[in-house]
mmCIF file of C-alpha atoms in Angstrom:
data_model
loop_
_atom_site.group_PDB
_atom_site.id
_atom_site.type_symbol
_atom_site.label_atom_id
_atom_site.label_comp_id
_atom_site.label_asym_id
_atom_site.label_seq_id
_atom_site.Cartn_x
_atom_site.Cartn_y
_atom_site.Cartn_z
ATOM 1 C CA MET Q 25 0.007 -0.005 -0.065
ATOM 2 C CA SER Q 26 1.486 3.412 -0.922
ATOM 3 C CA ASN Q 27 1.326 6.516 1.032
ATOM 4 C CA GLN Q 28 -1.141 7.935 -1.469
ATOM 5 C CA GLU Q 29 -3.500 5.053 -0.799
ATOM 6 C CA ILE Q 30 -3.884 6.202 2.772
ATOM 7 C CA GLY Q 31 -5.292 9.601 1.658
ATOM 8 C CA PHE Q 32 -4.077 12.186 3.997
ATOM 9 C CA GLY Q 33 -6.178 14.908 2.372
ATOM 10 C CA ASP Q 34 -9.666 15.860 3.352
ATOM 11 C CA ARG Q 35 -11.258 13.932 6.282
ATOM 12 C CA CYS Q 36 -14.239 11.734 5.543
ATOM 13 C CA ASP Q 37 -17.271 11.673 7.939
ATOM 14 C CA PRO Q 38 -16.197 9.847 11.165
ATOM 15 C CA VAL Q 39 -18.076 6.742 12.035
ATOM 16 C CA PRO Q 40 -19.053 6.177 15.768
ATOM 17 C CA LEU Q 41 -17.438 3.450 17.770
ATOM 18 C CA ALA Q 42 -19.917 0.636 18.679
ATOM 19 C CA ARG Q 43 -17.673 -0.322 21.596
ATOM 20 C CA PRO Q 44 -14.382 0.782 23.075
ATOM 21 C CA ALA Q 45 -11.197 0.010 21.304
ATOM 22 C CA LEU Q 46 -8.060 -1.223 23.067
ATOM 23 C CA THR Q 47 -5.904 1.392 24.746
ATOM 24 C CA ALA Q 48 -2.229 1.650 24.078
ATOM 25 C CA ASP Q 49 -1.379 0.009 27.357
ATOM 26 C CA GLU Q 50 -3.868 -2.805 26.902
ATOM 27 C CA ALA Q 51 -2.494 -3.488 23.412
ATOM 28 C CA ALA Q 52 1.128 -3.646 24.679
ATOM 29 C CA ALA Q 53 0.270 -6.123 27.376
ATOM 30 C CA LEU Q 54 -1.756 -8.321 24.999
ATOM 31 C CA ALA Q 55 0.826 -8.215 22.205
ATOM 32 C CA ALA Q 56 3.292 -9.720 24.593
ATOM 33 C CA GLY Q 57 0.951 -12.710 25.076
ATOM 34 C CA PHE Q 58 0.361 -13.033 21.321
ATOM 35 C CA LYS Q 59 4.106 -12.970 20.690
ATOM 36 C CA ALA Q 60 4.484 -16.018 22.898
ATOM 37 C CA VAL Q 61 1.949 -17.983 20.911
ATOM 38 C CA ALA Q 62 3.120 -16.561 17.488
ATOM 39 C CA ASP Q 63 5.503 -19.529 16.930
ATOM 40 C CA PRO Q 64 4.618 -23.078 15.544
ATOM 41 C CA THR Q 65 6.477 -24.986 18.176
ATOM 42 C CA ARG Q 66 5.036 -22.984 21.072
ATOM 43 C CA LEU Q 67 1.461 -23.290 19.571
ATOM 44 C CA ARG Q 68 1.882 -27.016 19.382
ATOM 45 C CA LEU Q 69 3.231 -27.367 22.900
ATOM 46 C CA LEU Q 70 0.335 -25.209 24.223
ATOM 47 C CA SER Q 71 -2.047 -27.451 22.167
ATOM 48 C CA LEU Q 72 -0.520 -30.599 23.526
ATOM 49 C CA ILE Q 73 -0.638 -29.518 27.117
ATOM 50 C CA ALA Q 74 -4.360 -28.446 26.675
ATOM 51 C CA ALA Q 75 -5.212 -31.637 24.902
ATOM 52 C CA HIS Q 76 -4.045 -33.927 27.656
ATOM 53 C CA ALA Q 77 -6.635 -35.397 29.857
ATOM 54 C CA GLY Q 78 -6.836 -33.466 33.142
ATOM 55 C CA GLY Q 79 -4.974 -30.491 31.532
ATOM 56 C CA GLU Q 80 -1.666 -31.460 32.899
ATOM 57 C CA VAL Q 81 1.157 -33.063 31.192
ATOM 58 C CA CYS Q 82 4.649 -34.328 32.086
ATOM 59 C CA VAL Q 83 7.527 -32.764 30.205
ATOM 60 C CA CYS Q 84 8.429 -36.330 29.091
ATOM 61 C CA ASP Q 85 5.267 -36.460 27.194
ATOM 62 C CA LEU Q 86 5.984 -33.201 25.464
ATOM 63 C CA THR Q 87 9.492 -33.882 24.226
ATOM 64 C CA SER Q 88 8.574 -37.097 22.496
ATOM 65 C CA GLY Q 89 6.295 -35.478 19.806
ATOM 66 C CA PHE Q 90 8.873 -33.212 18.464
ATOM 67 C CA ASP Q 91 11.847 -33.497 16.327
ATOM 68 C CA LEU Q 92 13.695 -30.941 18.347
ATOM 69 C CA SER Q 93 16.457 -31.057 20.939
ATOM 70 C CA GLY Q 94 15.601 -30.996 24.659
ATOM 71 C CA PRO Q 95 17.045 -27.542 25.177
ATOM 72 C CA THR Q 96 15.043 -26.191 22.309
ATOM 73 C CA ILE Q 97 11.719 -27.468 23.733
ATOM 74 C CA SER Q 98 12.970 -26.232 27.158
ATOM 75 C CA HIS Q 99 13.434 -22.717 25.726
ATOM 76 C CA HIS Q 100 9.948 -22.616 24.181
ATOM 77 C CA LEU Q 101 8.281 -23.871 27.507
ATOM 78 C CA LYS Q 102 10.248 -21.064 29.310
ATOM 79 C CA VAL Q 103 8.878 -18.453 26.843
ATOM 80 C CA LEU Q 104 5.336 -19.715 27.486
ATOM 81 C CA ARG Q 105 5.883 -19.791 31.234
ATOM 82 C CA GLU Q 106 7.289 -16.234 31.288
ATOM 83 C CA ALA Q 107 4.243 -14.960 29.369
ATOM 84 C CA GLY Q 108 2.109 -16.514 32.009
ATOM 85 C CA LEU Q 109 0.304 -18.915 29.679
ATOM 86 C CA ILE Q 110 1.515 -22.106 31.409
ATOM 87 C CA THR Q 111 2.751 -23.086 34.872
ATOM 88 C CA GLY Q 112 5.432 -25.709 35.528
ATOM 89 C CA ASP Q 113 5.392 -27.793 38.852
ATOM 90 C CA ARG Q 114 8.250 -30.066 39.715
ATOM 91 C CA ARG Q 115 7.303 -33.381 41.323
ATOM 92 C CA GLY Q 116 10.050 -35.755 41.777
ATOM 93 C CA THR Q 117 12.024 -36.333 38.597
ATOM 94 C CA TRP Q 118 9.499 -34.645 36.368
ATOM 95 C CA ILE Q 119 8.043 -31.166 35.681
ATOM 96 C CA TYR Q 120 4.326 -31.042 35.014
ATOM 97 C CA TYR Q 121 2.875 -28.421 32.914
ATOM 98 C CA ARG Q 122 -0.541 -26.888 33.081
ATOM 99 C CA ILE Q 123 -2.031 -24.114 30.937
ATOM 100 C CA VAL Q 124 -3.283 -20.989 32.601
ATOM 101 C CA PRO Q 125 -6.858 -20.875 31.147
ATOM 102 C CA SER Q 126 -7.581 -17.289 32.314
ATOM 103 C CA ALA Q 127 -4.480 -15.965 30.392
ATOM 104 C CA LEU Q 128 -5.524 -17.796 27.183
ATOM 105 C CA ALA Q 129 -9.167 -16.677 27.566
ATOM 106 C CA THR Q 130 -7.870 -13.107 27.743
ATOM 107 C CA LEU Q 131 -6.152 -13.503 24.544
ATOM 108 C CA ALA Q 132 -9.092 -15.277 22.947
ATOM 109 C CA GLN Q 133 -11.540 -12.665 23.956
ATOM 110 C CA VAL Q 134 -9.617 -9.889 22.105
ATOM 111 C CA LEU Q 135 -10.160 -11.731 18.905
ATOM 112 C CA ALA Q 136 -13.671 -13.091 19.732
ATOM 113 C CA PRO Q 137 -15.739 -9.877 19.676
ATOM 114 C CA ALA Q 138 -14.398 -9.127 16.226
ATOM 115 C CA ALA Q 139 -15.131 -12.774 15.214
ATOM 116 C CA ASP Q 140 -18.757 -12.253 16.453
ATOM 117 C CA LEU Q 141 -19.400 -9.792 13.813
ATOM 118 C CA GLU Q 142 -19.791 -12.552 11.374
ATOM 119 C CA VAL Q 143 -22.904 -13.738 13.223
ATOM 120 C CA SER Q 144 -24.390 -10.371 13.545
ATOM 121 C CA ALA Q 145 -23.558 -9.028 10.063
ATOM 122 C CA MET N 2 14.886 -24.048 32.796
ATOM 123 C CA SER N 3 17.931 -26.231 32.467
ATOM 124 C CA ASN N 4 18.362 -29.337 30.331
ATOM 125 C CA GLN N 5 18.367 -31.298 33.597
ATOM 126 C CA GLU N 6 15.108 -29.972 34.480
ATOM 127 C CA ILE N 7 13.612 -31.599 31.371
ATOM 128 C CA GLY N 8 14.560 -34.991 32.784
ATOM 129 C CA PHE N 9 15.538 -36.967 29.781
ATOM 130 C CA GLY N 10 16.033 -40.118 31.675
ATOM 131 C CA ASP N 11 13.318 -42.695 32.454
ATOM 132 C CA ARG N 12 9.935 -42.042 31.000
ATOM 133 C CA CYS N 13 6.967 -41.413 33.095
ATOM 134 C CA ASP N 14 3.559 -42.976 32.489
ATOM 135 C CA PRO N 15 1.940 -41.286 29.403
ATOM 136 C CA VAL N 16 -1.281 -39.477 29.870
ATOM 137 C CA PRO N 17 -3.911 -39.954 27.052
ATOM 138 C CA LEU N 18 -4.906 -37.042 24.853
ATOM 139 C CA ALA N 19 -8.529 -35.827 25.603
ATOM 140 C CA ARG N 20 -8.560 -34.281 22.083
ATOM 141 C CA PRO N 21 -6.357 -34.033 19.113
ATOM 142 C CA ALA N 22 -3.483 -31.582 19.344
ATOM 143 C CA LEU N 23 -2.361 -29.203 16.426
ATOM 144 C CA THR N 24 -0.329 -30.754 13.676
ATOM 145 C CA ALA N 25 2.853 -29.097 12.568
ATOM 146 C CA ASP N 26 1.189 -27.812 9.504
ATOM 147 C CA GLU N 27 -1.722 -26.419 11.360
ATOM 148 C CA ALA N 28 0.487 -24.793 13.955
ATOM 149 C CA ALA N 29 2.642 -23.117 11.271
ATOM 150 C CA ALA N 30 -0.374 -21.616 9.467
ATOM 151 C CA LEU N 31 -1.889 -20.388 12.767
ATOM 152 C CA ALA N 32 1.507 -18.913 13.886
ATOM 153 C CA ALA N 33 1.519 -16.658 10.974
ATOM 154 C CA GLY N 34 -1.771 -15.296 11.861
ATOM 155 C CA PHE N 35 -0.703 -14.741 15.557
ATOM 156 C CA LYS N 36 2.500 -12.951 14.320
ATOM 157 C CA ALA N 37 0.277 -10.468 12.579
ATOM 158 C CA VAL N 38 -1.541 -9.668 15.703
ATOM 159 C CA ALA N 39 1.461 -9.853 18.104
ATOM 160 C CA ASP N 40 2.159 -6.148 17.768
ATOM 161 C CA PRO N 41 0.564 -3.392 19.869
ATOM 162 C CA THR N 42 -0.143 -1.117 16.986
ATOM 163 C CA ARG N 43 -1.670 -3.810 14.852
ATOM 164 C CA LEU N 44 -3.822 -5.072 17.794
ATOM 165 C CA ARG N 45 -5.060 -1.459 18.292
ATOM 166 C CA LEU N 46 -5.864 -1.101 14.529
ATOM 167 C CA LEU N 47 -7.671 -4.393 14.505
ATOM 168 C CA SER N 48 -9.566 -3.407 17.728
ATOM 169 C CA LEU N 49 -10.405 0.085 16.208
ATOM 170 C CA ILE N 50 -11.800 -1.551 12.953
ATOM 171 C CA ALA N 51 -13.871 -4.074 14.795
ATOM 172 C CA ALA N 52 -15.125 -1.412 17.245
ATOM 173 C CA HIS N 53 -16.618 0.782 14.554
ATOM 174 C CA ALA N 54 -20.293 0.535 14.052
ATOM 175 C CA GLY N 55 -21.018 -1.664 10.928
ATOM 176 C CA GLY N 56 -17.567 -3.152 11.148
ATOM 177 C CA GLU N 57 -16.087 -0.969 8.588
ATOM 178 C CA VAL N 58 -13.823 2.079 8.943
ATOM 179 C CA CYS N 59 -12.358 4.587 6.741
ATOM 180 C CA VAL N 60 -8.525 4.791 6.848
ATOM 181 C CA CYS N 61 -8.899 8.443 7.820
ATOM 182 C CA ASP N 62 -10.549 7.437 11.075
ATOM 183 C CA LEU N 63 -7.602 4.999 11.829
ATOM 184 C CA THR N 64 -4.742 7.464 11.413
ATOM 185 C CA SER N 65 -6.018 10.110 13.671
ATOM 186 C CA GLY N 66 -5.848 7.901 16.784
ATOM 187 C CA PHE N 67 -2.164 7.087 16.625
ATOM 188 C CA ASP N 68 0.882 9.145 17.176
ATOM 189 C CA LEU N 69 2.502 7.447 14.238
ATOM 190 C CA SER N 70 3.305 8.532 10.658
ATOM 191 C CA GLY N 71 0.954 7.654 7.741
ATOM 192 C CA PRO N 72 3.469 5.230 6.157
ATOM 193 C CA THR N 73 3.829 3.349 9.564
ATOM 194 C CA ILE N 74 0.160 2.984 9.879
ATOM 195 C CA SER N 75 -0.015 1.887 6.289
ATOM 196 C CA HIS N 76 2.648 -0.783 6.821
ATOM 197 C CA HIS N 77 0.791 -2.311 9.751
ATOM 198 C CA LEU N 78 -2.423 -2.338 7.878
ATOM 199 C CA LYS N 79 -0.604 -4.127 5.006
ATOM 200 C CA VAL N 80 0.684 -6.853 7.380
ATOM 201 C CA LEU N 81 -2.954 -7.381 8.678
ATOM 202 C CA ARG N 82 -4.245 -7.528 5.091
ATOM 203 C CA GLU N 83 -1.480 -9.964 4.014
ATOM 204 C CA ALA N 84 -2.317 -12.138 7.012
ATOM 205 C CA GLY N 85 -5.944 -12.169 5.699
ATOM 206 C CA LEU N 86 -7.227 -10.555 8.932
ATOM 207 C CA ILE N 87 -8.730 -7.529 7.239
ATOM 208 C CA THR N 88 -9.752 -6.412 3.801
ATOM 209 C CA GLY N 89 -9.339 -2.966 2.279
ATOM 210 C CA ASP N 90 -11.702 -1.611 -0.311
ATOM 211 C CA ARG N 91 -11.092 1.605 -2.167
ATOM 212 C CA ARG N 92 -14.136 3.822 -2.744
ATOM 213 C CA GLY N 93 -13.355 7.237 -4.147
ATOM 214 C CA THR N 94 -10.626 8.947 -2.161
ATOM 215 C CA TRP N 95 -10.669 6.592 0.737
ATOM 216 C CA ILE N 96 -9.906 3.062 1.577
ATOM 217 C CA TYR N 97 -12.454 1.306 3.846
ATOM 218 C CA TYR N 98 -11.232 -1.433 6.059
ATOM 219 C CA ARG N 99 -13.270 -4.469 7.399
ATOM 220 C CA ILE N 100 -12.102 -7.283 9.616
ATOM 221 C CA VAL N 101 -12.366 -10.849 8.281
ATOM 222 C CA PRO N 102 -14.420 -12.477 11.108
ATOM 223 C CA SER N 103 -13.720 -16.100 10.024
ATOM 224 C CA ALA N 104 -9.939 -15.444 10.105
ATOM 225 C CA LEU N 105 -10.099 -13.981 13.686
ATOM 226 C CA ALA N 106 -12.459 -16.699 14.722
ATOM 227 C CA THR N 107 -9.904 -19.329 13.649
ATOM 228 C CA LEU N 108 -7.291 -17.833 15.910
ATOM 229 C CA ALA N 109 -9.617 -17.339 18.798
ATOM 230 C CA GLN N 110 -10.796 -20.941 18.614
ATOM 231 C CA VAL N 111 -7.163 -22.235 18.962
ATOM 232 C CA LEU N 112 -6.907 -20.528 22.345
ATOM 233 C CA ALA N 113 -10.617 -20.904 23.402
ATOM 234 C CA PRO N 114 -10.584 -24.745 23.912
ATOM 235 C CA ALA N 115 -7.756 -24.378 26.376
ATOM 236 C CA ALA N 116 -9.418 -21.454 28.033
ATOM 237 C CA ASP N 117 -12.543 -23.637 28.499
ATOM 238 C CA LEU N 118 -10.646 -25.846 30.784
ATOM 239 C CA GLU N 119 -11.277 -23.226 33.540
ATOM 240 C CA VAL N 120 -14.949 -23.874 33.395
ATOM 241 C CA SER N 121 -14.673 -27.680 33.340
ATOM 242 C CA ALA N 122 -11.777 -27.992 35.816
#
């Protein structure tokens, strides 16, 4: 898209907002969460953790499904943990991971109101 | 998390999957969509477009809410268009943007099943 396409000339008639848009601060916080899931390996890890019965999974069950080194999986799990999307709990030899449903719901809800327009349109 | 934390020794008892996890191909496609929204400015643009009554907004109404140059806004709108999350339609002087509800719903649904665990847990 060129600068010309944007049309910085006369203003058109403003259309009212049907609901509040995100503030800059809200968007910054949410973008950090989306950055954490914006990676194929992390999406698959998140999906695998959520897909396990009981919502908890041992790290040993996560590593086997990937053609990646342990440290690489470890790095991706750390990014998800630091973003607050999963928690890790060591019990004996293993670390057990759970998703943080409220954190994922927050991200989903940002996209869902827009998706709802399809129904009401 | 260290390599040791991952525990590559003996395997624990595997836990069954309650539902299918994402495949590598699915995760790659979805990650591209999440990358497009993993930016504060793009999240705000998406939110502003979705928040406008009728789900459509003139580009002139988007530029005024940001302390960014026109070309920068233009770049972010292009990323959202290329990711298939919005469409742009030129009518006369202006381009009118709409969100693509199905594309946003697809992203929301990836996060939503995990979020649902909070209700069922």
